[in-house]
């Protein structure tokens, strides 16, 4: 009976000692898997937050620059209009300059592609004549004598 108790007691004791040692090593190891994963997750979240901040900053500065560009364009338009009023020699020239300055570009002045005249879709087969046999005909492709 002592032998059977020893057979069961030693493996059970070894198992308990192994579990306790494994638990202690896992808790005390500096690069434990849960802590490393959490650290990586925190780093990724920080990078994502920085990226979002950079995107917002970029679009805000782009909006400011476009606003400045629009204001500059308006100032140039006003300068040209004043120049046309002051420097044009006669009323007809002044009116033509001002009209050209304030005219919106029309659709006819832009280069546009014209759609094809016929709107028939391309065929994926060879068309046949009225007196020719179709591809499913028994005589198709055979030469007549």
mmCIF file of N, CA, C and O in Angstrom, residues 42-125:
data_model
loop_
_atom_site.group_PDB
_atom_site.id
_atom_site.type_symbol
_atom_site.label_atom_id
_atom_site.label_comp_id
_atom_site.label_asym_id
_atom_site.label_seq_id
_atom_site.Cartn_x
_atom_site.Cartn_y
_atom_site.Cartn_z
ATOM 1 N N UNK A 42 -2.021 49.925 -26.709
ATOM 2 C CA UNK A 42 -1.929 51.337 -26.318
ATOM 3 C C UNK A 42 -1.102 52.137 -27.330
ATOM 4 O O UNK A 42 -1.451 53.271 -27.677
ATOM 5 N N UNK A 43 0.002 51.542 -27.810
ATOM 6 C CA UNK A 43 0.835 52.228 -28.813
ATOM 7 C C UNK A 43 0.064 52.447 -30.110
ATOM 8 O O UNK A 43 0.136 53.524 -30.712
ATOM 9 N N UNK A 44 -0.674 51.423 -30.547
ATOM 10 C CA UNK A 44 -1.469 51.562 -31.772
ATOM 11 C C UNK A 44 -2.557 52.618 -31.609
ATOM 12 O O UNK A 44 -2.814 53.397 -32.531
ATOM 13 N N UNK A 45 -3.186 52.641 -30.451
ATOM 14 C CA UNK A 45 -4.224 53.655 -30.208
ATOM 15 C C UNK A 45 -3.619 55.053 -30.235
ATOM 16 O O UNK A 45 -4.202 55.980 -30.793
ATOM 17 N N UNK A 46 -2.437 55.208 -29.658
ATOM 18 C CA UNK A 46 -1.755 56.506 -29.659
ATOM 19 C C UNK A 46 -1.402 56.932 -31.082
ATOM 20 O O UNK A 46 -1.597 58.087 -31.460
ATOM 21 N N UNK A 47 -0.892 55.990 -31.890
ATOM 22 C CA UNK A 47 -0.560 56.310 -33.280
ATOM 23 C C UNK A 47 -1.815 56.706 -34.055
ATOM 24 O O UNK A 47 -1.791 57.646 -34.863
ATOM 25 N N UNK A 48 -2.911 55.991 -33.817
ATOM 26 C CA UNK A 48 -4.163 56.309 -34.501
ATOM 27 C C UNK A 48 -4.673 57.687 -34.104
ATOM 28 O O UNK A 48 -5.108 58.463 -34.960
ATOM 29 N N UNK A 49 -4.605 58.003 -32.822
ATOM 30 C CA UNK A 49 -5.033 59.330 -32.367
ATOM 31 C C UNK A 49 -4.173 60.433 -32.978
ATOM 32 O O UNK A 49 -4.691 61.476 -33.408
ATOM 33 N N UNK A 50 -2.852 60.204 -33.041
ATOM 34 C CA UNK A 50 -1.958 61.181 -33.676
ATOM 35 C C UNK A 50 -2.299 61.362 -35.151
ATOM 36 O O UNK A 50 -2.303 62.485 -35.666
ATOM 37 N N UNK A 51 -2.572 60.262 -35.837
ATOM 38 C CA UNK A 51 -2.922 60.335 -37.262
ATOM 39 C C UNK A 51 -4.208 61.132 -37.461
ATOM 40 O O UNK A 51 -4.287 61.979 -38.347
ATOM 41 N N UNK A 52 -5.212 60.858 -36.638
ATOM 42 C CA UNK A 52 -6.465 61.608 -36.761
ATOM 43 C C UNK A 52 -6.236 63.096 -36.524
ATOM 44 O O UNK A 52 -6.804 63.942 -37.233
ATOM 45 N N UNK A 53 -5.418 63.426 -35.550
ATOM 46 C CA UNK A 53 -5.118 64.831 -35.272
ATOM 47 C C UNK A 53 -4.408 65.473 -36.470
ATOM 48 O O UNK A 53 -4.720 66.614 -36.846
ATOM 49 N N UNK A 54 -3.470 64.759 -37.080
ATOM 50 C CA UNK A 54 -2.759 65.284 -38.250
ATOM 51 C C UNK A 54 -3.706 65.493 -39.424
ATOM 52 O O UNK A 54 -3.590 66.488 -40.154
ATOM 53 N N UNK A 55 -4.650 64.578 -39.620
ATOM 54 C CA UNK A 55 -5.617 64.719 -40.714
ATOM 55 C C UNK A 55 -6.489 65.951 -40.500
ATOM 56 O O UNK A 55 -6.708 66.750 -41.425
ATOM 57 N N UNK A 56 -6.978 66.130 -39.285
ATOM 58 C CA UNK A 56 -7.821 67.292 -38.990
ATOM 59 C C UNK A 56 -7.028 68.581 -39.183
ATOM 60 O O UNK A 56 -7.515 69.547 -39.790
ATOM 61 N N UNK A 57 -5.787 68.602 -38.705
ATOM 62 C CA UNK A 57 -4.938 69.781 -38.865
ATOM 63 C C UNK A 57 -4.687 70.072 -40.345
ATOM 64 O O UNK A 57 -4.749 71.234 -40.772
ATOM 65 N N UNK A 58 -4.433 69.031 -41.121
ATOM 66 C CA UNK A 58 -4.173 69.210 -42.558
ATOM 67 C C UNK A 58 -5.383 69.830 -43.255
ATOM 68 O O UNK A 58 -5.245 70.790 -44.020
ATOM 69 N N UNK A 59 -6.570 69.296 -42.980
ATOM 70 C CA UNK A 59 -7.747 69.825 -43.668
ATOM 71 C C UNK A 59 -8.115 71.219 -43.176
ATOM 72 O O UNK A 59 -8.618 72.039 -43.957
ATOM 73 N N UNK A 60 -7.853 71.516 -41.932
ATOM 74 C CA UNK A 60 -8.097 72.883 -41.450
ATOM 75 C C UNK A 60 -7.168 73.875 -42.137
ATOM 76 O O UNK A 60 -7.594 74.952 -42.579
ATOM 77 N N UNK A 61 -5.886 73.527 -42.239
ATOM 78 C CA UNK A 61 -4.951 74.443 -42.908
ATOM 79 C C UNK A 61 -5.263 74.540 -44.395
ATOM 80 O O UNK A 61 -5.122 75.614 -44.991
ATOM 81 N N UNK A 62 -5.728 73.446 -45.012
ATOM 82 C CA UNK A 62 -6.124 73.501 -46.420
ATOM 83 C C UNK A 62 -7.310 74.438 -46.605
ATOM 84 O O UNK A 62 -7.347 75.228 -47.560
ATOM 85 N N UNK A 63 -8.272 74.375 -45.700
ATOM 86 C CA UNK A 63 -9.436 75.262 -45.790
ATOM 87 C C UNK A 63 -9.018 76.723 -45.657
ATOM 88 O O UNK A 63 -9.516 77.593 -46.387
ATOM 89 N N UNK A 64 -8.099 77.005 -44.757
ATOM 90 C CA UNK A 64 -7.616 78.382 -44.588
ATOM 91 C C UNK A 64 -6.911 78.859 -45.856
ATOM 92 O O UNK A 64 -7.124 79.989 -46.325
ATOM 93 N N UNK A 65 -6.080 78.002 -46.437
ATOM 94 C CA UNK A 65 -5.354 78.386 -47.657
ATOM 95 C C UNK A 65 -6.306 78.604 -48.835
ATOM 96 O O UNK A 65 -6.115 79.537 -49.625
ATOM 97 N N UNK A 66 -7.327 77.765 -48.959
ATOM 98 C CA UNK A 66 -8.301 77.939 -50.043
ATOM 99 C C UNK A 66 -9.077 79.243 -49.838
ATOM 100 O O UNK A 66 -9.366 79.960 -50.805
ATOM 101 N N UNK A 67 -9.392 79.565 -48.606
ATOM 102 C CA UNK A 67 -10.087 80.827 -48.322
ATOM 103 C C UNK A 67 -9.212 82.018 -48.722
ATOM 104 O O UNK A 67 -9.687 82.973 -49.342
ATOM 105 N N UNK A 68 -7.903 81.933 -48.398
ATOM 106 C CA UNK A 68 -6.981 83.006 -48.796
ATOM 107 C C UNK A 68 -6.885 83.102 -50.308
ATOM 108 O O UNK A 68 -6.833 84.205 -50.869
ATOM 109 N N UNK A 69 -6.858 81.955 -50.976
ATOM 110 C CA UNK A 69 -6.785 81.943 -52.437
ATOM 111 C C UNK A 69 -8.019 82.595 -53.050
ATOM 112 O O UNK A 69 -7.915 83.381 -53.995
ATOM 113 N N UNK A 70 -9.181 82.295 -52.489
ATOM 114 C CA UNK A 70 -10.425 82.893 -52.982
ATOM 115 C C UNK A 70 -10.410 84.408 -52.780
ATOM 116 O O UNK A 70 -10.807 85.172 -53.671
ATOM 117 N N UNK A 71 -9.946 84.849 -51.621
ATOM 118 C CA UNK A 71 -9.868 86.286 -51.362
ATOM 119 C C UNK A 71 -8.887 86.959 -52.319
ATOM 120 O O UNK A 71 -9.158 88.043 -52.839
ATOM 121 N N UNK A 72 -7.759 86.301 -52.574
ATOM 122 C CA UNK A 72 -6.781 86.868 -53.507
ATOM 123 C C UNK A 72 -7.373 86.960 -54.909
ATOM 124 O O UNK A 72 -7.158 87.951 -55.627
ATOM 125 N N UNK A 73 -8.106 85.946 -55.308
ATOM 126 C CA UNK A 73 -8.740 85.962 -56.627
ATOM 127 C C UNK A 73 -9.735 87.113 -56.722
ATOM 128 O O UNK A 73 -9.778 87.826 -57.736
ATOM 129 N N UNK A 74 -10.517 87.307 -55.675
ATOM 130 C CA UNK A 74 -11.481 88.407 -55.680
ATOM 131 C C UNK A 74 -10.771 89.756 -55.733
ATOM 132 O O UNK A 74 -11.216 90.678 -56.425
ATOM 133 N N UNK A 75 -9.657 89.877 -55.029
ATOM 134 C CA UNK A 75 -8.900 91.130 -55.061
ATOM 135 C C UNK A 75 -8.325 91.387 -56.449
ATOM 136 O O UNK A 75 -8.324 92.534 -56.927
ATOM 137 N N UNK A 76 -7.853 90.354 -57.114
ATOM 138 C CA UNK A 76 -7.342 90.502 -58.485
ATOM 139 C C UNK A 76 -8.471 90.919 -59.417
ATOM 140 O O UNK A 76 -8.290 91.800 -60.277
ATOM 141 N N UNK A 77 -9.650 90.303 -59.258
ATOM 142 C CA UNK A 77 -10.800 90.678 -60.086
ATOM 143 C C UNK A 77 -11.154 92.155 -59.875
ATOM 144 O O UNK A 77 -11.410 92.886 -60.845
ATOM 145 N N UNK A 78 -11.176 92.587 -58.627
ATOM 146 C CA UNK A 78 -11.495 93.991 -58.338
ATOM 147 C C UNK A 78 -10.435 94.922 -58.913
ATOM 148 O O UNK A 78 -10.760 95.978 -59.466
ATOM 149 N N UNK A 79 -9.182 94.540 -58.812
ATOM 150 C CA UNK A 79 -8.089 95.347 -59.357
ATOM 151 C C UNK A 79 -8.220 95.478 -60.878
ATOM 152 O O UNK A 79 -8.050 96.579 -61.438
ATOM 153 N N UNK A 80 -8.528 94.380 -61.535
ATOM 154 C CA UNK A 80 -8.698 94.436 -62.994
ATOM 155 C C UNK A 80 -9.913 95.280 -63.387
ATOM 156 O O UNK A 80 -9.875 96.013 -64.384
ATOM 157 N N UNK A 81 -10.984 95.169 -62.606
ATOM 158 C CA UNK A 81 -12.170 95.980 -62.901
ATOM 159 C C UNK A 81 -11.874 97.465 -62.733
ATOM 160 O O UNK A 81 -12.269 98.293 -63.558
ATOM 161 N N UNK A 82 -11.153 97.812 -61.671
ATOM 162 C CA UNK A 82 -10.776 99.211 -61.469
ATOM 163 C C UNK A 82 -9.861 99.687 -62.594
ATOM 164 O O UNK A 82 -10.003 100.819 -63.094
ATOM 165 N N UNK A 83 -8.932 98.822 -62.999
ATOM 166 C CA UNK A 83 -8.044 99.183 -64.105
ATOM 167 C C UNK A 83 -8.810 99.372 -65.398
ATOM 168 O O UNK A 83 -8.512 100.287 -66.176
ATOM 169 N N UNK A 84 -9.793 98.528 -65.641
ATOM 170 C CA UNK A 84 -10.599 98.680 -66.857
ATOM 171 C C UNK A 84 -11.387 99.979 -66.804
ATOM 172 O O UNK A 84 -11.522 100.683 -67.814
ATOM 173 N N UNK A 85 -11.907 100.335 -65.643
ATOM 174 C CA UNK A 85 -12.661 101.586 -65.518
ATOM 175 C C UNK A 85 -11.762 102.798 -65.708
ATOM 176 O O UNK A 85 -12.151 103.784 -66.331
ATOM 177 N N UNK A 86 -10.556 102.750 -65.185
ATOM 178 C CA UNK A 86 -9.675 103.916 -65.233
ATOM 179 C C UNK A 86 -8.918 104.023 -66.555
ATOM 180 O O UNK A 86 -8.697 105.131 -67.048
ATOM 181 N N UNK A 87 -8.522 102.888 -67.123
ATOM 182 C CA UNK A 87 -7.605 102.944 -68.252
ATOM 183 C C UNK A 87 -8.265 102.782 -69.622
ATOM 184 O O UNK A 87 -7.614 103.062 -70.630
ATOM 185 N N UNK A 88 -9.512 102.335 -69.675
ATOM 186 C CA UNK A 88 -10.164 102.179 -70.972
ATOM 187 C C UNK A 88 -10.436 103.559 -71.568
ATOM 188 O O UNK A 88 -10.896 104.472 -70.885
ATOM 189 N N UNK A 89 -10.146 103.677 -72.859
ATOM 190 C CA UNK A 89 -10.257 104.987 -73.497
ATOM 191 C C UNK A 89 -11.686 105.367 -73.836
ATOM 192 O O UNK A 89 -12.051 106.531 -73.747
ATOM 193 N N UNK A 90 -12.518 104.398 -74.209
ATOM 194 C CA UNK A 90 -13.907 104.737 -74.534
ATOM 195 C C UNK A 90 -14.856 103.789 -73.796
ATOM 196 O O UNK A 90 -14.452 102.779 -73.231
ATOM 197 N N UNK A 91 -16.129 104.142 -73.834
ATOM 198 C CA UNK A 91 -17.143 103.390 -73.071
ATOM 199 C C UNK A 91 -17.332 101.983 -73.616
ATOM 200 O O UNK A 91 -17.508 101.027 -72.851
ATOM 201 N N UNK A 92 -17.259 101.791 -74.905
ATOM 202 C CA UNK A 92 -17.454 100.468 -75.511
ATOM 203 C C UNK A 92 -16.352 99.506 -75.077
ATOM 204 O O UNK A 92 -16.616 98.360 -74.693
ATOM 205 N N UNK A 93 -15.115 99.965 -75.096
ATOM 206 C CA UNK A 93 -13.991 99.133 -74.664
ATOM 207 C C UNK A 93 -14.126 98.798 -73.180
ATOM 208 O O UNK A 93 -13.902 97.647 -72.775
ATOM 209 N N UNK A 94 -14.523 99.779 -72.382
ATOM 210 C CA UNK A 94 -14.694 99.557 -70.952
ATOM 211 C C UNK A 94 -15.768 98.507 -70.691
ATOM 212 O O UNK A 94 -15.585 97.594 -69.883
ATOM 213 N N UNK A 95 -16.894 98.600 -71.398
ATOM 214 C CA UNK A 95 -17.983 97.641 -71.219
ATOM 215 C C UNK A 95 -17.554 96.230 -71.639
ATOM 216 O O UNK A 95 -17.880 95.246 -70.971
ATOM 217 N N UNK A 96 -16.811 96.119 -72.735
ATOM 218 C CA UNK A 96 -16.347 94.798 -73.188
ATOM 219 C C UNK A 96 -15.356 94.190 -72.203
ATOM 220 O O UNK A 96 -15.394 93.007 -71.907
ATOM 221 N N UNK A 97 -14.458 95.021 -71.665
ATOM 222 C CA UNK A 97 -13.488 94.517 -70.683
ATOM 223 C C UNK A 97 -14.195 94.046 -69.413
ATOM 224 O O UNK A 97 -13.888 92.974 -68.874
ATOM 225 N N UNK A 98 -15.136 94.836 -68.943
ATOM 226 C CA UNK A 98 -15.859 94.451 -67.732
ATOM 227 C C UNK A 98 -16.714 93.202 -67.951
ATOM 228 O O UNK A 98 -16.810 92.338 -67.081
ATOM 229 N N UNK A 99 -17.336 93.099 -69.120
ATOM 230 C CA UNK A 99 -18.145 91.913 -69.420
ATOM 231 C C UNK A 99 -17.270 90.668 -69.498
ATOM 232 O O UNK A 99 -17.642 89.603 -69.000
ATOM 233 N N UNK A 100 -16.095 90.788 -70.106
ATOM 234 C CA UNK A 100 -15.197 89.639 -70.197
ATOM 235 C C UNK A 100 -14.657 89.258 -68.819
ATOM 236 O O UNK A 100 -14.432 88.080 -68.526
ATOM 237 N N UNK A 101 -14.488 90.254 -67.955
ATOM 238 C CA UNK A 101 -13.968 89.990 -66.619
ATOM 239 C C UNK A 101 -14.974 89.275 -65.741
ATOM 240 O O UNK A 101 -14.625 88.380 -64.978
ATOM 241 N N UNK A 102 -16.240 89.626 -65.849
ATOM 242 C CA UNK A 102 -17.264 89.068 -64.971
ATOM 243 C C UNK A 102 -18.025 87.910 -65.603
ATOM 244 O O UNK A 102 -18.887 87.344 -64.950
ATOM 245 N N UNK A 103 -17.707 87.580 -66.833
ATOM 246 C CA UNK A 103 -18.428 86.492 -67.500
ATOM 247 C C UNK A 103 -17.964 85.159 -66.942
ATOM 248 O O UNK A 103 -16.788 84.921 -66.721
ATOM 249 N N UNK A 104 -18.928 84.275 -66.703
ATOM 250 C CA UNK A 104 -18.612 82.914 -66.259
ATOM 251 C C UNK A 104 -18.227 82.114 -67.495
ATOM 252 O O UNK A 104 -18.793 82.298 -68.569
ATOM 253 N N UNK A 105 -17.277 81.205 -67.361
ATOM 254 C CA UNK A 105 -16.936 80.377 -68.512
ATOM 255 C C UNK A 105 -18.140 79.523 -68.904
ATOM 256 O O UNK A 105 -18.703 78.825 -68.080
ATOM 257 N N UNK A 106 -18.526 79.624 -70.154
ATOM 258 C CA UNK A 106 -19.702 78.885 -70.602
ATOM 259 C C UNK A 106 -19.316 77.472 -71.006
ATOM 260 O O UNK A 106 -18.165 77.152 -71.229
ATOM 261 N N UNK A 107 -20.339 76.646 -71.128
ATOM 262 C CA UNK A 107 -20.092 75.245 -71.489
ATOM 263 C C UNK A 107 -19.568 75.139 -72.911
ATOM 264 O O UNK A 107 -18.831 74.226 -73.241
ATOM 265 N N UNK A 108 -19.946 76.098 -73.775
ATOM 266 C CA UNK A 108 -19.496 76.018 -75.164
ATOM 267 C C UNK A 108 -18.019 76.387 -75.300
ATOM 268 O O UNK A 108 -17.365 75.982 -76.251
ATOM 269 N N UNK A 109 -17.495 77.162 -74.337
ATOM 270 C CA UNK A 109 -16.088 77.550 -74.442
ATOM 271 C C UNK A 109 -15.152 76.456 -73.933
ATOM 272 O O UNK A 109 -13.979 76.472 -74.221
ATOM 273 N N UNK A 110 -15.685 75.521 -73.201
ATOM 274 C CA UNK A 110 -14.862 74.414 -72.706
ATOM 275 C C UNK A 110 -14.781 73.323 -73.761
ATOM 276 O O UNK A 110 -15.699 73.110 -74.530
ATOM 277 N N UNK A 111 -13.662 72.639 -73.753
ATOM 278 C CA UNK A 111 -13.520 71.507 -74.659
ATOM 279 C C UNK A 111 -14.188 70.294 -74.023
ATOM 280 O O UNK A 111 -13.771 69.825 -72.975
ATOM 281 N N UNK A 112 -15.227 69.821 -74.695
ATOM 282 C CA UNK A 112 -15.937 68.658 -74.183
ATOM 283 C C UNK A 112 -15.988 67.602 -75.271
ATOM 284 O O UNK A 112 -16.036 67.902 -76.460
ATOM 285 N N UNK A 113 -15.993 66.381 -74.834
ATOM 286 C CA UNK A 113 -16.136 65.284 -75.778
ATOM 287 C C UNK A 113 -17.600 65.154 -76.157
ATOM 288 O O UNK A 113 -18.484 65.244 -75.316
ATOM 289 N N UNK A 114 -17.855 64.938 -77.402
ATOM 290 C CA UNK A 114 -19.231 64.749 -77.846
ATOM 291 C C UNK A 114 -19.539 63.261 -77.864
ATOM 292 O O UNK A 114 -18.700 62.443 -78.262
ATOM 293 N N UNK A 115 -20.731 62.896 -77.426
ATOM 294 C CA UNK A 115 -21.079 61.482 -77.430
ATOM 295 C C UNK A 115 -21.271 60.988 -78.864
ATOM 296 O O UNK A 115 -21.550 61.772 -79.777
ATOM 297 N N UNK A 116 -21.129 59.708 -79.106
ATOM 298 C CA UNK A 116 -21.316 59.192 -80.460
ATOM 299 C C UNK A 116 -22.758 59.394 -80.914
ATOM 300 O O UNK A 116 -23.688 59.416 -80.111
ATOM 301 N N UNK A 117 -22.929 59.538 -82.206
ATOM 302 C CA UNK A 117 -24.259 59.811 -82.755
ATOM 303 C C UNK A 117 -25.196 58.612 -82.601
ATOM 304 O O UNK A 117 -26.346 58.760 -82.278
ATOM 305 N N UNK A 118 -24.694 57.412 -82.904
ATOM 306 C CA UNK A 118 -25.538 56.230 -82.748
ATOM 307 C C UNK A 118 -25.281 55.613 -81.377
ATOM 308 O O UNK A 118 -24.168 55.479 -80.942
ATOM 309 N N UNK A 119 -26.332 55.266 -80.700
ATOM 310 C CA UNK A 119 -26.204 54.743 -79.350
ATOM 311 C C UNK A 119 -26.349 53.233 -79.310
ATOM 312 O O UNK A 119 -26.741 52.667 -78.306
ATOM 313 N N UNK A 120 -26.039 52.572 -80.420
ATOM 314 C CA UNK A 120 -26.155 51.122 -80.463
ATOM 315 C C UNK A 120 -24.946 50.500 -79.776
ATOM 316 O O UNK A 120 -23.801 50.877 -80.015
ATOM 317 N N UNK A 121 -25.199 49.548 -78.906
ATOM 318 C CA UNK A 121 -24.122 48.875 -78.190
ATOM 319 C C UNK A 121 -23.333 47.996 -79.161
ATOM 320 O O UNK A 121 -23.884 47.473 -80.129
ATOM 321 N N UNK A 122 -22.036 47.831 -78.932
ATOM 322 C CA UNK A 122 -21.250 46.970 -79.814
ATOM 323 C C UNK A 122 -21.729 45.529 -79.713
ATOM 324 O O UNK A 122 -22.164 45.072 -78.668
ATOM 325 N N UNK A 123 -21.634 44.836 -80.826
ATOM 326 C CA UNK A 123 -22.097 43.449 -80.870
ATOM 327 C C UNK A 123 -20.946 42.520 -80.537
ATOM 328 O O UNK A 123 -19.804 42.774 -80.910
ATOM 329 N N UNK A 124 -21.252 41.456 -79.842
ATOM 330 C CA UNK A 124 -20.222 40.478 -79.519
ATOM 331 C C UNK A 124 -20.313 39.258 -80.431
ATOM 332 O O UNK A 124 -19.883 38.177 -80.088
ATOM 333 N N UNK A 125 -20.897 39.437 -81.608
ATOM 334 C CA UNK A 125 -20.984 38.373 -82.592
ATOM 335 C C UNK A 125 -20.878 39.009 -83.971
ATOM 336 O O UNK A 125 -21.032 40.216 -84.135
#
